[in-house]
Amino acid sequence: MSKSRTLFASIFLIFSLNACTSASDKTPEIAVGEISKQVLLAEYAEFSHQFDKFSLTDKQIEQVRSWPKELVIDVYFGTWCHDSQREVPHLLKALLENQQIKVNLYALDGKKSDPQGRAKKAGVKYTPTMIVTLAGKQIGRIIESPKQDLITDINNFILAAS
């Protein structure tokens, strides 16, 4: 009888460990380096969830559509960072309204660095950091969270630069 209990316990343990391993395999690793919007939203559930649930007001849509096509936004963020998980998808959703705006996504490790050294060169200390440039000149930064909201802050940078 004790041999069957031992055998049963061994089989149960093997299946339990296998189930735990399979569950942990589904968690994506921390992204580091340049990443596309498509990969970010496909592989990182919290980013996708925040993207799906975010919506813009009619006024915000109008503002985003009026942004100049020379606008570029470099986004330094962590897939592990709760502020990034909230703000980056909101920006990506807003930019669906003006697909002429270029956005560069740079995922950082826990030390806020990337293999190409872009974050260090840009002076990034906190995530997310969104660097907004117009015609090659930096016109503003949003660090961790916007002062008002992403669209208003970026719109204010553009107005101040005009």
Coordinates of C-alpha atoms in Angstrom, one line a residue:
M1 CA 0.0 0.0 0.0
S2 CA 2.8 2.4 0.8
K3 CA 4.4 1.8 -2.6
S4 CA 1.2 2.9 -4.3
R5 CA 1.0 6.0 -2.2
T6 CA 4.6 6.9 -2.9
L7 CA 4.0 6.3 -6.7
F8 CA 0.8 8.4 -6.6
A9 CA 2.6 11.2 -4.6
S10 CA 5.5 11.1 -7.1
I11 CA 3.2 11.3 -10.1
F12 CA 1.2 14.1 -8.5
L13 CA 4.4 16.1 -7.7
I14 CA 5.6 15.7 -11.3
F15 CA 2.4 17.0 -12.7
S16 CA 2.3 19.9 -10.2
L17 CA 5.8 21.0 -11.0
N18 CA 5.1 20.8 -14.7
A19 CA 2.0 22.9 -14.3
C20 CA 3.9 25.5 -12.4
T21 CA 6.7 25.6 -15.0
S22 CA 4.2 26.0 -17.8
A23 CA 2.4 28.9 -16.0
S24 CA 5.6 30.8 -15.5
D25 CA 6.7 30.3 -19.1
K26 CA 3.7 32.4 -20.2
T27 CA 5.1 35.5 -18.4
P28 CA 7.1 37.5 -20.8
E29 CA 10.6 38.5 -19.9
I30 CA 11.5 42.1 -19.4
A31 CA 11.9 43.8 -22.7
V32 CA 15.1 45.7 -23.3
G33 CA 16.0 47.8 -26.3
E34 CA 13.9 49.1 -29.2
I35 CA 10.5 47.5 -29.4
S36 CA 7.5 47.9 -31.7
K37 CA 4.1 48.8 -30.7
Q38 CA 2.8 45.6 -32.1
V39 CA 5.1 43.4 -30.0
L40 CA 4.6 45.5 -26.9
L41 CA 0.8 45.1 -27.1
A42 CA 0.9 41.5 -28.1
E43 CA 3.3 40.2 -25.5
Y44 CA 2.6 42.4 -22.4
A45 CA -0.9 41.9 -21.2
E46 CA -1.1 45.0 -18.9
F47 CA 0.0 47.3 -21.8
S48 CA -2.7 45.7 -24.0
H49 CA -5.3 46.0 -21.3
Q50 CA -4.6 49.7 -20.7
F51 CA -4.6 50.4 -24.4
D52 CA -8.0 48.7 -24.9
K53 CA -9.7 50.5 -22.0
F54 CA -8.4 54.0 -22.7
S55 CA -10.5 56.4 -24.8
L56 CA -10.1 60.0 -25.8
T57 CA -12.6 62.9 -25.6
D58 CA -13.7 64.6 -28.8
K59 CA -11.5 67.6 -27.8
Q60 CA -8.5 65.4 -27.3
I61 CA -9.0 63.7 -30.7
E62 CA -9.2 67.1 -32.3
Q63 CA -5.9 68.2 -30.6
V64 CA -4.0 65.1 -31.6
R65 CA -5.2 65.4 -35.2
S66 CA -3.8 69.0 -35.2
W67 CA -0.3 68.0 -34.2
P68 CA 2.4 68.7 -36.8
K69 CA 3.7 65.8 -38.8
E70 CA 7.3 66.8 -37.8
L71 CA 6.6 65.8 -34.2
V72 CA 8.6 62.8 -32.8
I73 CA 8.1 61.2 -29.4
D74 CA 10.9 59.1 -27.9
V75 CA 9.5 56.9 -25.1
Y76 CA 11.8 55.3 -22.6
F77 CA 9.9 52.9 -20.4
G78 CA 10.0 49.6 -18.5
T79 CA 7.7 46.7 -19.1
W80 CA 8.1 46.1 -15.4
C81 CA 7.1 49.7 -14.4
H82 CA 3.5 50.5 -13.4
D83 CA 3.7 54.1 -14.5
S84 CA 4.9 52.9 -17.9
Q85 CA 2.1 50.3 -18.1
R86 CA -0.4 53.1 -17.6
E87 CA 1.0 56.0 -19.7
V88 CA 2.6 54.3 -22.7
P89 CA -0.6 52.5 -23.9
H90 CA -2.5 55.8 -23.5
L91 CA 0.0 57.6 -25.7
L92 CA -0.1 54.8 -28.3
K93 CA -3.9 54.8 -28.3
A94 CA -3.9 58.6 -28.8
L95 CA -1.5 58.4 -31.7
L96 CA -4.0 56.3 -33.6
E97 CA -5.7 59.6 -34.3
N98 CA -2.6 61.0 -36.0
Q99 CA -0.4 58.3 -37.5
Q100 CA 2.0 60.8 -39.1
I101 CA 3.5 61.3 -35.6
K102 CA 6.6 59.2 -35.2
V103 CA 7.0 57.3 -31.9
N104 CA 10.1 55.4 -30.9
L105 CA 9.7 52.9 -28.1
Y106 CA 12.8 52.0 -26.0
A107 CA 12.3 49.4 -23.3
L108 CA 14.8 49.7 -20.4
D109 CA 16.0 47.3 -17.8
G110 CA 15.6 47.7 -14.0
K111 CA 18.7 50.0 -14.0
K112 CA 17.0 52.2 -16.6
S113 CA 19.5 51.4 -19.3
D114 CA 19.4 49.8 -22.8
P115 CA 22.1 48.1 -24.8
Q116 CA 22.6 51.0 -27.2
G117 CA 23.0 53.6 -24.4
R118 CA 20.2 55.8 -25.7
A119 CA 18.6 56.3 -22.2
K120 CA 21.9 57.4 -20.7
K121 CA 22.6 59.8 -23.6
A122 CA 19.1 61.2 -23.2
G123 CA 19.5 61.7 -19.4
V124 CA 16.7 59.3 -18.5
K125 CA 16.4 58.7 -14.7
Y126 CA 12.7 57.7 -14.4
T127 CA 10.3 55.7 -16.3
P128 CA 8.5 56.4 -18.4
T129 CA 10.2 59.4 -19.9
M130 CA 8.7 60.8 -23.1
I131 CA 10.9 63.2 -25.0
V132 CA 8.9 65.3 -27.4
T133 CA 10.7 66.9 -30.3
L134 CA 9.5 69.1 -33.1
A135 CA 11.6 69.6 -36.2
G136 CA 14.6 68.0 -34.4
K137 CA 14.4 70.3 -31.3
Q138 CA 13.3 69.0 -27.9
I139 CA 10.2 71.0 -26.9
G140 CA 9.3 69.1 -23.7
R141 CA 9.5 66.0 -21.5
I142 CA 6.9 64.0 -19.6
I143 CA 8.5 62.2 -16.7
E144 CA 6.6 59.4 -15.0
S145 CA 3.2 61.0 -15.4
P146 CA 1.8 64.1 -17.1
K147 CA 1.1 67.3 -15.3
Q148 CA -2.4 67.4 -16.6
D149 CA -2.9 64.6 -19.1
L150 CA -0.7 63.3 -22.0
I151 CA -2.6 65.1 -24.8
T152 CA -2.8 68.4 -22.9
D153 CA 0.8 68.4 -21.9
I154 CA 2.0 67.6 -25.5
N155 CA -0.4 70.1 -26.9
N156 CA 1.1 72.7 -24.5
F157 CA 4.6 71.9 -25.6
I158 CA 3.6 72.4 -29.2
L159 CA 1.9 75.7 -28.5
A160 CA 4.9 77.0 -26.5
A161 CA 7.2 76.1 -29.3
S162 CA 5.2 78.0 -31.9

